[in-house]
XYZ file of C-alpha atoms in Angstrom:
716
model
C 12.561 33.511 -29.501
C 14.173 33.617 -26.033
C 12.216 31.980 -23.251
C 12.166 33.711 -19.809
C 13.415 30.733 -17.854
C 16.332 30.354 -20.238
C 17.650 33.766 -19.193
C 18.945 32.421 -15.883
C 22.618 31.649 -15.338
C 23.412 29.133 -12.627
C 26.679 27.921 -11.149
C 26.914 24.581 -9.481
C 29.801 25.884 -7.372
C 27.721 28.637 -5.729
C 24.115 29.814 -5.658
C 22.882 33.402 -5.163
C 21.558 32.735 -1.613
C 24.784 31.409 -0.021
C 25.265 31.467 3.749
C 28.446 32.762 5.467
C 29.640 30.490 8.274
C 31.423 31.152 11.566
C 34.989 29.802 11.728
C 36.333 27.741 14.639
C 40.103 27.457 14.852
C 41.708 24.245 16.038
C 40.727 20.589 16.204
C 39.554 20.462 19.849
C 35.914 20.040 20.882
C 34.485 22.519 23.410
C 31.322 23.123 25.421
C 29.893 26.303 26.934
C 26.609 27.047 28.658
C 24.248 29.923 29.316
C 24.602 32.139 32.442
C 23.640 30.411 35.698
C 24.776 26.975 34.484
C 28.127 25.282 34.778
C 29.167 22.588 32.289
C 32.068 20.278 31.592
C 32.875 18.182 28.473
C 34.371 14.752 29.136
C 37.577 14.027 27.260
C 37.147 11.700 24.287
C 34.037 9.928 23.061
C 31.870 7.611 25.150
C 29.899 4.481 24.335
C 26.444 5.109 22.845
C 24.311 3.103 25.311
C 20.980 4.824 26.042
C 19.737 2.065 28.378
C 16.168 1.761 29.593
C 14.029 4.543 31.049
C 14.197 4.753 34.852
C 11.883 6.662 37.246
C 13.593 9.827 38.498
C 14.523 9.817 42.213
C 13.388 13.446 42.481
C 13.904 16.661 40.515
C 16.197 15.998 37.516
C 17.766 18.144 34.819
C 16.739 16.829 31.357
C 17.078 18.047 27.721
C 13.897 19.460 26.188
C 14.867 20.509 22.643
C 17.726 20.435 20.127
C 18.949 23.103 17.726
C 21.815 22.963 15.235
C 24.015 25.486 13.466
C 26.585 24.979 10.713
C 30.109 26.276 11.332
C 33.551 25.753 9.814
C 36.362 24.023 11.704
C 39.555 25.378 10.174
C 43.097 24.081 10.504
C 44.456 26.675 8.057
C 42.894 29.579 6.173
C 41.976 27.423 3.178
C 41.743 24.040 4.933
C 38.373 23.781 6.681
C 35.694 21.154 7.263
C 31.937 21.552 7.687
C 30.925 21.124 11.344
C 27.550 20.868 13.147
C 27.141 22.865 16.372
C 24.480 21.444 18.738
C 22.511 23.580 21.221
C 20.711 21.540 23.931
C 17.973 23.302 25.939
C 17.470 22.007 29.518
C 14.671 22.093 32.104
C 13.941 20.682 35.583
C 11.407 17.858 35.792
C 9.996 16.588 39.070
C 9.013 18.198 42.402
C 10.905 19.095 45.552
C 10.098 16.929 48.570
C 11.263 17.115 52.212
C 12.975 15.493 53.942
C 13.440 12.525 51.558
C 15.030 14.630 48.795
C 17.547 16.463 50.950
C 20.307 14.055 49.954
C 19.912 15.253 46.370
C 20.959 18.797 47.266
C 24.371 18.171 48.712
C 27.240 19.924 46.987
C 30.180 17.936 45.742
C 32.325 19.141 48.681
C 29.613 19.339 51.406
C 29.836 16.425 53.835
C 26.618 17.505 55.574
C 23.093 17.849 54.134
C 21.922 21.315 53.108
C 18.619 22.965 52.380
C 17.401 22.965 48.729
C 18.160 26.641 48.494
C 21.910 25.950 48.816
C 22.051 22.735 46.704
C 22.486 22.145 42.953
C 21.123 19.736 40.376
C 23.615 17.811 38.277
C 22.914 15.923 35.037
C 24.974 13.925 32.565
C 23.721 14.689 29.034
C 24.759 12.442 26.133
C 24.863 13.713 22.529
C 24.810 10.966 19.900
C 25.741 11.890 16.322
C 25.427 9.699 13.199
C 26.452 10.665 9.673
C 27.392 7.903 7.295
C 29.920 6.335 7.722
C 30.753 7.665 11.218
C 29.017 7.666 14.629
C 30.071 9.542 17.799
C 28.815 10.081 21.345
C 30.008 12.777 23.770
C 29.144 13.340 27.456
C 28.368 16.750 28.993
C 28.098 17.327 32.771
C 25.759 20.227 33.612
C 24.968 21.784 37.002
C 22.372 24.363 38.009
C 21.617 25.852 41.480
C 18.328 24.292 42.616
C 17.169 27.473 44.341
C 17.161 29.461 41.086
C 14.815 27.303 39.057
C 11.334 26.034 39.988
C 10.227 22.677 38.675
C 9.062 22.448 35.052
C 10.781 25.602 33.798
C 13.675 26.029 31.397
C 17.033 26.709 33.003
C 19.104 27.532 29.913
C 21.148 25.627 27.355
C 24.539 24.045 26.732
C 26.318 24.323 23.367
C 28.695 21.703 21.965
C 31.289 22.527 19.277
C 31.152 20.454 17.140
C 30.513 17.310 15.018
C 32.285 17.194 11.647
C 30.094 16.167 8.684
C 30.262 15.829 4.907
C 28.719 18.354 2.527
C 25.370 17.275 1.098
C 24.968 14.435 3.608
C 22.265 13.653 6.155
C 22.962 13.691 9.910
C 20.971 12.343 12.861
C 21.403 13.628 16.427
C 19.999 12.170 19.663
C 20.143 13.550 23.206
C 19.346 11.809 26.505
C 20.515 11.719 30.121
C 22.581 9.045 31.815
C 20.742 7.346 33.470
C 17.818 7.917 31.126
C 14.717 9.481 32.722
C 12.674 10.139 29.548
C 12.475 9.318 25.850
C 15.498 10.591 23.952
C 15.252 13.676 21.721
C 16.159 13.241 18.056
C 16.766 15.515 15.074
C 17.478 14.722 11.414
C 18.993 17.339 9.121
C 19.956 17.412 5.436
C 23.181 19.377 5.025
C 23.627 21.741 2.045
C 26.266 21.217 -0.632
C 28.867 23.654 -1.933
C 26.243 25.761 -3.730
C 24.355 26.704 -0.569
C 27.323 27.776 1.568
C 30.060 30.362 1.330
C 32.776 27.726 1.454
C 34.190 27.609 -2.087
C 37.517 29.159 -0.940
C 37.624 27.321 2.407
C 36.798 23.644 1.740
C 39.211 22.035 -0.689
C 36.687 19.450 -1.946
C 34.628 22.346 -3.387
C 37.501 23.732 -5.447
C 37.148 21.200 -8.263
C 33.366 21.534 -8.715
C 32.397 22.461 -12.294
C 30.226 25.468 -13.081
C 27.129 25.232 -15.275
C 25.577 28.058 -17.297
C 22.136 27.718 -18.896
C 21.237 29.887 -21.874
C 18.753 29.993 -24.752
C 19.514 28.276 -28.064
C 16.423 29.080 -30.124
C 13.626 27.057 -28.545
C 16.133 24.715 -26.906
C 18.420 24.946 -23.869
C 22.216 25.128 -24.095
C 24.275 23.840 -21.149
C 27.793 25.272 -20.991
C 30.122 23.453 -18.563
C 32.803 25.863 -17.353
C 35.557 23.598 -16.059
C 39.318 23.629 -16.407
C 40.932 22.172 -19.500
C 41.324 18.410 -19.215
C 39.360 18.002 -15.978
C 37.219 14.833 -16.018
C 33.751 14.921 -14.471
C 30.436 13.098 -14.557
C 27.128 14.596 -15.701
C 23.714 13.008 -15.167
C 20.157 14.045 -16.044
C 17.457 12.372 -13.984
C 13.815 12.658 -12.942
C 13.532 13.403 -9.230
C 10.715 11.132 -8.054
C 8.634 11.945 -4.968
C 8.034 8.237 -4.438
C 10.915 5.879 -5.052
C 14.492 6.476 -6.211
C 15.399 9.000 -8.935
C 14.855 7.760 -12.485
C 18.029 8.263 -14.576
C 17.510 9.649 -18.067
C 21.041 10.283 -19.318
C 24.558 9.966 -17.896
C 27.989 10.551 -19.382
C 31.606 11.016 -18.299
C 33.187 14.085 -19.917
C 36.405 16.050 -20.122
C 36.083 19.816 -19.742
C 35.178 22.202 -21.081
C 31.957 20.977 -22.721
C 28.581 22.220 -23.944
C 25.513 20.480 -25.325
C 21.859 21.182 -26.120
C 18.640 19.950 -24.514
C 15.475 19.859 -26.609
C 12.771 22.049 -25.063
C 10.271 19.146 -25.250
C 12.394 17.165 -22.756
C 12.096 19.741 -19.980
C 9.763 18.775 -17.136
C 9.585 20.168 -13.571
C 11.345 17.169 -11.991
C 14.265 17.158 -14.460
C 17.444 17.616 -12.406
C 21.140 17.890 -13.219
C 23.876 16.204 -11.172
C 27.589 16.927 -11.591
C 30.667 15.596 -9.847
C 34.456 15.388 -10.417
C 35.655 11.918 -11.362
C 37.674 11.558 -8.171
C 37.353 9.193 -5.182
C 34.751 10.338 -2.599
C 33.907 13.445 -4.647
C 30.937 15.630 -3.784
C 27.901 15.322 -6.059
C 26.009 18.544 -6.621
C 22.361 18.529 -7.727
C 20.363 21.251 -9.447
C 16.642 21.182 -10.342
C 16.076 24.524 -12.160
C 12.714 23.810 -13.838
C 10.392 23.160 -10.876
C 8.504 26.451 -11.234
C 8.845 26.857 -14.989
C 5.498 27.191 -16.880
C 6.769 25.573 -20.095
C 8.136 22.571 -18.198
C 4.703 22.127 -16.590
C 3.043 22.280 -20.029
C 5.453 19.621 -21.313
C 4.615 17.477 -18.300
C 0.901 17.517 -19.087
C 1.639 16.737 -22.769
C 3.581 13.667 -21.649
C 0.880 12.497 -19.223
C -1.228 9.514 -20.302
C -4.329 7.776 -18.953
C -4.673 4.047 -19.530
C -7.114 1.331 -18.520
C -5.462 -1.554 -16.631
C -8.566 -3.720 -16.136
C -12.335 -3.188 -16.469
C -12.371 -1.069 -13.276
C -8.705 -0.087 -12.728
C -6.783 2.735 -14.382
C -3.496 4.601 -14.075
C -2.102 8.032 -14.909
C 1.451 7.763 -16.267
C 3.629 10.877 -15.943
C 7.360 11.604 -15.520
C 6.805 13.743 -12.392
C 4.374 14.019 -9.515
C 1.301 16.134 -10.302
C -1.213 17.910 -8.045
C -4.288 16.520 -9.794
C -7.854 15.446 -9.129
C -9.855 12.966 -11.183
C -13.603 12.728 -11.719
C -15.863 10.641 -13.926
C -18.089 12.290 -16.520
C -20.735 11.152 -19.030
C -20.304 11.926 -22.735
C -23.388 11.630 -24.930
C -23.119 11.157 -28.723
C -23.246 14.364 -30.748
C -20.084 16.163 -29.672
C -21.427 17.948 -26.593
C -19.359 18.554 -23.448
C -18.694 15.714 -21.033
C -20.959 16.193 -18.003
C -19.230 15.601 -14.623
C -20.816 13.093 -12.275
C -19.927 15.179 -9.170
C -22.042 14.669 -7.157
C -22.942 11.858 -6.638
C -19.463 10.479 -7.432
C -16.728 12.406 -5.557
C -13.500 13.821 -6.930
C -10.374 11.917 -5.924
C -6.728 12.928 -5.656
C -4.538 11.181 -8.224
C -1.133 9.642 -7.548
C 0.842 9.256 -10.766
C 2.186 5.871 -11.868
C -0.069 4.088 -9.377
C -3.045 1.858 -10.118
C -6.381 3.391 -9.051
C -9.827 1.831 -8.754
C -13.039 3.278 -10.183
C -15.981 3.341 -7.746
C -18.087 1.496 -10.322
C -19.841 -1.821 -10.780
C -18.945 -2.004 -14.479
C -17.609 0.170 -17.287
C -19.452 1.915 -20.126
C -18.122 3.517 -23.353
C -19.821 6.848 -22.503
C -17.972 7.114 -19.163
C -14.852 9.289 -19.372
C -12.169 10.431 -16.921
C -11.471 14.138 -16.389
C -8.177 15.123 -14.722
C -7.884 18.694 -13.469
C -5.166 20.652 -11.675
C -5.817 23.865 -9.735
C -9.446 23.747 -11.025
C -8.278 23.702 -14.666
C -9.149 20.735 -16.892
C -5.933 19.176 -18.225
C -6.897 15.716 -19.548
C -10.062 13.979 -20.648
C -10.130 10.430 -21.957
C -12.915 7.900 -22.571
C -10.920 4.867 -21.448
C -13.570 2.260 -22.275
C -14.120 3.419 -25.883
C -11.459 1.063 -27.292
C -12.608 -2.045 -25.425
C -16.398 -1.535 -25.388
C -16.876 0.210 -28.723
C -18.058 3.700 -29.744
C -20.396 5.934 -27.780
C -23.918 4.594 -27.296
C -27.171 6.513 -27.423
C -27.993 5.586 -23.811
C -29.769 7.757 -21.259
C -28.041 8.034 -17.859
C -30.518 7.968 -14.955
C -29.338 9.344 -11.597
C -31.127 7.994 -8.514
C -30.324 9.944 -5.332
C -31.167 8.833 -1.815
C -31.960 11.322 0.924
C -32.851 11.073 4.605
C -35.647 8.696 5.644
C -35.056 6.701 2.436
C -36.397 9.494 0.205
C -35.496 8.812 -3.426
C -35.533 10.967 -6.549
C -34.835 10.011 -10.158
C -33.679 12.245 -12.993
C -32.097 11.852 -16.440
C -28.750 13.494 -17.235
C -29.086 15.751 -20.297
C -27.021 18.675 -21.671
C -29.414 21.103 -19.949
C -28.990 19.366 -16.572
C -30.617 16.511 -14.682
C -34.265 16.399 -15.795
C -36.799 14.700 -13.458
C -38.671 11.925 -15.289
C -41.988 13.393 -14.145
C -41.134 16.824 -15.551
C -43.252 18.506 -18.256
C -40.233 20.022 -19.978
C -39.776 19.680 -23.745
C -36.692 17.477 -23.494
C -36.336 13.920 -24.726
C -36.099 12.509 -21.190
C -39.283 14.315 -20.116
C -41.209 13.061 -23.172
C -40.078 9.467 -22.554
C -40.235 9.639 -18.744
C -42.850 6.922 -18.261
C -41.193 4.589 -20.750
C -37.781 5.039 -19.113
C -39.286 4.383 -15.689
C -40.853 1.195 -17.061
C -37.499 0.090 -18.515
C -35.863 0.687 -15.142
C -38.475 -1.344 -13.268
C -38.360 -4.193 -15.793
C -34.559 -4.538 -15.558
C -33.714 -3.304 -19.075
C -31.299 -0.659 -17.689
C -27.701 -1.404 -16.793
C -26.551 -0.524 -13.252
C -23.159 1.246 -13.296
C -22.793 2.384 -9.668
C -24.546 1.837 -6.353
C -23.879 3.025 -2.799
C -25.617 4.807 0.085
C -25.787 8.106 -1.839
C -27.523 6.799 -4.941
C -27.430 4.686 -8.107
C -26.466 5.294 -11.747
C -28.382 3.504 -14.522
C -27.682 3.429 -18.280
C -30.887 2.870 -20.254
C -30.729 2.067 -24.025
C -32.670 4.430 -26.304
C -32.411 2.424 -29.545
C -36.004 1.155 -29.559
C -37.429 4.671 -29.187
C -35.398 5.849 -32.152
C -36.721 2.893 -34.151
C -40.312 3.822 -33.329
C -39.751 7.377 -34.489
C -38.474 6.173 -37.850
C -41.098 3.459 -38.360
C -43.106 5.568 -40.867
C -39.955 6.477 -42.735
C -39.023 2.837 -43.092
C -42.545 2.013 -44.292
C -42.281 4.698 -46.973
C -38.914 3.313 -48.030
C -40.380 -0.165 -48.355
C -43.221 1.134 -50.542
C -40.759 3.024 -52.706
C -38.649 -0.121 -53.058
C -41.699 -2.116 -54.073
C -42.499 0.433 -56.791
C -38.945 0.265 -58.098
C -39.081 -3.525 -58.218
C -42.340 -3.386 -60.126
C -40.840 -0.912 -62.584
C -37.830 -3.167 -62.955
C -40.035 -6.117 -63.842
C -41.967 -4.116 -66.433
C -38.936 -2.604 -68.179
C -36.167 -4.903 -67.165
C -33.605 -4.202 -69.848
C -33.738 -0.387 -69.789
C -34.202 -0.011 -66.077
C -31.519 -2.494 -65.104
C -28.653 -0.365 -66.423
C -30.198 2.843 -65.089
C -30.677 1.291 -61.627
C -27.096 0.054 -61.609
C -25.714 3.496 -62.369
C -28.102 5.160 -59.948
C -27.220 2.698 -57.201
C -23.493 3.319 -57.624
C -23.888 7.106 -57.689
C -26.181 7.160 -54.667
C -23.977 4.734 -52.752
C -20.841 6.696 -53.608
C -22.409 10.057 -52.800
C -23.907 8.869 -49.501
C -20.673 7.232 -48.371
C -18.600 10.249 -49.325
C -20.925 12.668 -47.569
C -20.698 10.648 -44.360
C -16.971 9.909 -44.489
C -14.985 12.372 -42.358
C -11.284 13.090 -42.991
C -8.863 14.802 -40.587
C -5.815 16.132 -42.475
C -2.640 16.583 -40.397
C 0.489 18.193 -41.811
C 3.586 20.053 -40.664
C 3.642 23.634 -42.007
C 7.339 23.555 -42.979
C 6.905 26.770 -44.948
C 4.234 28.843 -46.677
C 4.549 26.824 -49.910
C 3.788 23.490 -48.283
C 0.950 25.029 -46.283
C -0.577 26.267 -49.533
C -0.348 22.793 -51.119
C -1.998 21.249 -48.048
C -4.826 23.779 -48.360
C -5.281 23.011 -52.074
C -5.415 19.256 -51.343
C -8.000 19.778 -48.587
C -10.154 21.943 -50.902
C -9.976 19.337 -53.675
C -11.024 16.547 -51.307
C -14.033 18.608 -50.209
C -15.265 18.603 -53.819
C -15.495 14.778 -53.978
C -17.322 15.349 -51.536
C -15.613 14.500 -48.249
C -15.920 16.286 -44.905
C -12.375 17.534 -44.372
C -11.057 19.055 -41.128
C -7.726 20.913 -41.271
C -6.165 23.398 -38.852
C -5.700 25.897 -41.707
C -9.472 26.508 -41.719
C -9.910 26.583 -37.924
C -7.460 29.222 -36.777
C -9.803 30.897 -34.286
C -10.855 27.624 -32.704
C -7.226 26.449 -32.685
C -6.126 29.665 -30.960
C -8.896 29.447 -28.360
C -8.447 25.763 -27.464
C -4.735 25.238 -28.169
C -3.312 22.709 -30.696
C -3.492 19.685 -28.362
C -7.107 20.173 -27.267
C -8.213 20.999 -30.836
C -6.599 17.886 -32.285
C -7.881 15.665 -29.483
C -11.475 16.771 -30.131
C -11.151 16.428 -33.935
C -9.477 12.989 -33.707
C -12.121 11.677 -31.302
C -15.001 12.912 -33.474
C -13.408 11.578 -36.688
C -12.762 8.076 -35.311
C -16.145 7.852 -33.578
C -17.874 8.621 -36.886
C -15.851 5.957 -38.719
C -13.631 8.488 -40.489
C -9.931 8.407 -41.288
C -6.922 10.498 -40.195
C -4.491 11.464 -43.006
C -0.840 12.086 -42.049
C 0.637 14.281 -44.817
C 4.398 13.795 -44.490
C 7.018 16.370 -45.393
C 10.733 16.603 -44.479
C 9.835 18.651 -41.416
C 7.151 16.165 -40.339
C 9.580 13.229 -40.747
C 12.220 15.023 -38.664
C 9.667 15.769 -35.956
C 8.535 12.105 -35.907
C 12.143 10.912 -35.529
C 12.630 13.359 -32.667
C 9.521 12.129 -30.824
C 10.499 8.471 -31.352
C 13.903 8.984 -29.704
C 14.117 8.069 -26.008
C 16.887 9.076 -23.645
C 19.713 10.869 -25.493
C 19.324 14.568 -26.151
C 19.528 15.176 -29.885
C 18.882 18.566 -31.499
C 15.653 18.344 -33.452
C 14.254 20.082 -36.486
C 12.713 23.483 -35.948
C 9.209 22.054 -36.030
C 6.475 24.693 -36.171
C 3.905 24.909 -33.413
C 1.011 23.434 -35.386
C -1.610 20.729 -34.919
C 0.767 18.090 -36.347
C 3.344 18.741 -33.599
C 0.654 18.679 -30.900
C -1.002 15.591 -32.406
C 2.040 13.327 -32.122
C 1.419 12.831 -28.388
C -1.928 11.160 -29.236
C -1.044 9.641 -32.635
C 2.002 7.697 -31.411
C 0.088 5.522 -28.871
C -2.287 4.351 -31.641
C 0.692 3.217 -33.763
C 2.640 1.731 -30.842
C -0.389 -0.276 -29.649
C -1.393 -1.490 -33.125
C -4.644 0.486 -33.360
C -3.639 2.562 -36.409
C -4.582 0.234 -39.356
C -8.015 1.144 -40.696
C -7.955 4.505 -38.895
C -4.914 6.202 -40.427
C -3.367 6.568 -43.889
C -0.187 8.366 -44.901
C 0.628 10.485 -47.952
C 3.542 12.478 -49.373
C 4.268 14.385 -52.606
C 6.418 12.823 -55.365
C 8.688 15.834 -55.778
C 9.263 16.414 -52.085
C 9.631 13.081 -50.269
C 9.979 9.374 -51.035
C 7.635 7.061 -49.073
C 10.651 5.083 -47.820
C 11.784 8.206 -45.896
C 8.714 7.926 -43.627
C 9.645 6.271 -40.252
C 9.008 2.532 -40.232
C 6.456 2.810 -37.409
C 4.164 4.951 -39.599
C 4.529 2.613 -42.598
C 2.353 0.062 -40.784
C -0.511 1.871 -42.560
C -0.630 2.590 -46.331
C 1.571 5.540 -47.401
C 0.644 6.917 -50.841
C 2.809 9.017 -53.149
C 0.831 11.906 -54.687
C -0.252 12.526 -57.359
C 1.068 9.178 -58.757
C -1.089 7.021 -56.463
C -4.112 9.321 -56.250
C -6.696 6.637 -57.250
C -5.499 4.283 -54.497
C -5.358 7.194 -52.044
C -8.969 8.219 -52.803
C -10.130 4.616 -52.561
C -8.595 4.375 -49.083
C -10.357 7.595 -48.053
C -13.737 6.425 -49.386
C -13.490 3.102 -47.551
C -16.084 0.389 -48.277
C -18.309 2.854 -50.186
C -15.738 3.683 -52.905
C -17.204 4.114 -56.438
C -16.369 1.934 -59.416
C -12.818 2.203 -60.887
C -13.864 4.428 -63.829
C -15.490 6.985 -61.537
C -12.545 6.770 -59.140
C -10.107 7.618 -61.956
C -12.225 10.619 -62.899
C -12.119 11.890 -59.323
C -8.359 11.323 -59.171
C -7.869 13.363 -62.371
C -9.954 16.162 -60.868
C -7.801 16.257 -57.724
C -4.594 16.016 -59.789
C -5.638 18.989 -61.959
C -6.293 20.991 -58.810
C -2.921 20.072 -57.290
C -0.721 20.445 -60.378
C -0.580 24.291 -60.542
C 0.344 24.492 -56.862
C 3.006 21.794 -57.219
C 4.498 23.435 -60.345
C 4.498 26.825 -58.645
C 6.129 25.752 -55.403
C 8.185 22.733 -56.507
C 8.987 23.078 -60.253
C 10.620 20.102 -62.020
C 14.420 20.096 -62.063
C 15.784 22.536 -64.643
C 12.433 24.255 -65.210
C 12.110 27.695 -63.606
C 8.753 28.075 -61.893
C 6.736 31.227 -61.311
C 6.895 32.974 -57.978
C 4.833 31.043 -55.399
C 2.439 33.358 -53.642
C 0.580 32.022 -50.689
C -2.262 34.528 -50.842
C -4.907 34.769 -48.100
C -5.794 31.560 -46.310
C -9.295 30.359 -45.786
C -8.706 29.729 -42.121
C -7.696 33.309 -41.419
C -11.202 34.529 -41.894
C -12.937 31.900 -39.778
């Protein structure tokens, strides 16, 4: 489907908003001034020696501001150079005094002193010009009748034509008087290249610039380089960094004409294109067409990562600069929303690729970082979860300090911050006195402390134990009865207890074990098989999460947010993530693993598997995948050796051949005995076989038409 920003067509030789320039004929420099002034340009350049600032002997004529204008200096109709015209505005500084200043008002030809009304002020103004690799200084003599201008007012301007400069370069201009009576004026200007000026037919160095057209190629971007046959040129893709030099991504020397394809996942706002002819001193033209593109901004956030550098330092890694703010939040067990700690902790602006410090005394697994842009939440990560373990059932107490050392204490709950002395029906209100006692006795952990307040994390484990004390007592009595029964009828009860223990252990483990199934919906047939496998696993029983059954939630949150929430919940509960590989999934993995060169990728569907790779890959690259992930593929569709080597660091099972081993890996430590495991594997195999025969019949055996039918997720 065409994408709006792909519909543009750009030429590196000219852009739509080009500027026409005035033409100056001849190589000579000139100067002219506004009415009332007289000016003269010294022949040749002068030495650039500003000297030190001297006190003025009386009223003096000094420059007050600089303005520039681009013009063309032409030697022939098609042989021109870019030139910078400089306009210097002048004013009188100082006051008239009699009779000491009368000598200042003598004309050049008057041998006798005259009154100020008949005199003139004269000034020598120096213009200094620097543009790598050249530097020039010119001297302008300016006169103004003293009687026409009172002190402190502007008298007009003098215009110099002109300083030659290179396209796309940077120039610096200074102006001061000789002798110098004040600090020199300075101006720095970045000159446009051939695209921004109407000079393609006038400046010969712009004739050889290649043209670039951008067009849609499915979901990707096609770059067509319109250059003459056999012309050699350089092409570079780079990230334009706000801080530091550009970061090159790809560079190649080519012979025209050429065209190639950029994958849409590589487009970010700071991705720029640079082109230049392979000739000495050629002009390099830059184009950054994706700065305002919505899809490029979405790709940028997908590529952004948060990582913990030390217990209290973190960093946001991103290809481009981002307008983002970060805040800490508190996530309680149970899957509720992360509650921002603003106030008392303030939001802070984030600089990408730069180490930042948390305003904390120590970390906690329930503390998470929220990154938002334009008041929209973009990233949320619990950075301490990997180093400090899963979420704890701790209560966060917020102590705030007001004027005159007034203090208040409340507990952060999903309903808000509940005062410990409140009579509400929340857990914090019921345990208010106990929590206050824990705080006073030093059982709570201090996370943050400053003039605004303090944050405390108080463990709640002992209160949970008290609540379940009667339950444990009943369990002990029941165990004692079973032991007594075992002693009375040892032989008969022993076998029954063994079978009962295995069934209860297997059923309890399976009911707790959570499985997140990720697959690439290559087509309707494979999507149907994935749904059948998920349904069969639910019968074991296992708690299976799959995007096929969560279409509404997936549409509301987006694939990335949905997968991030499901992955976090699965791993926190000790579950396992299953990567169901297909040819499309393998192609998409290879595409994500490539770095640098632009290679056309498979037409991967926009599903949870595609969105999940941005979070799955770091677990594999950092060695955190074993024990959390398993892989699987179908015998008739894909060999396990076709799975990328990075993902084979976890077990990859071929189904249905290795179903018993696959189910044992899903069950984890609570797997049933081998006989029961084989029975479950046969049950799953019987459920899968009709779908496999329908959609992927054995070679030489015609299969029935594969109908997908309605999906369970469409109705939820």
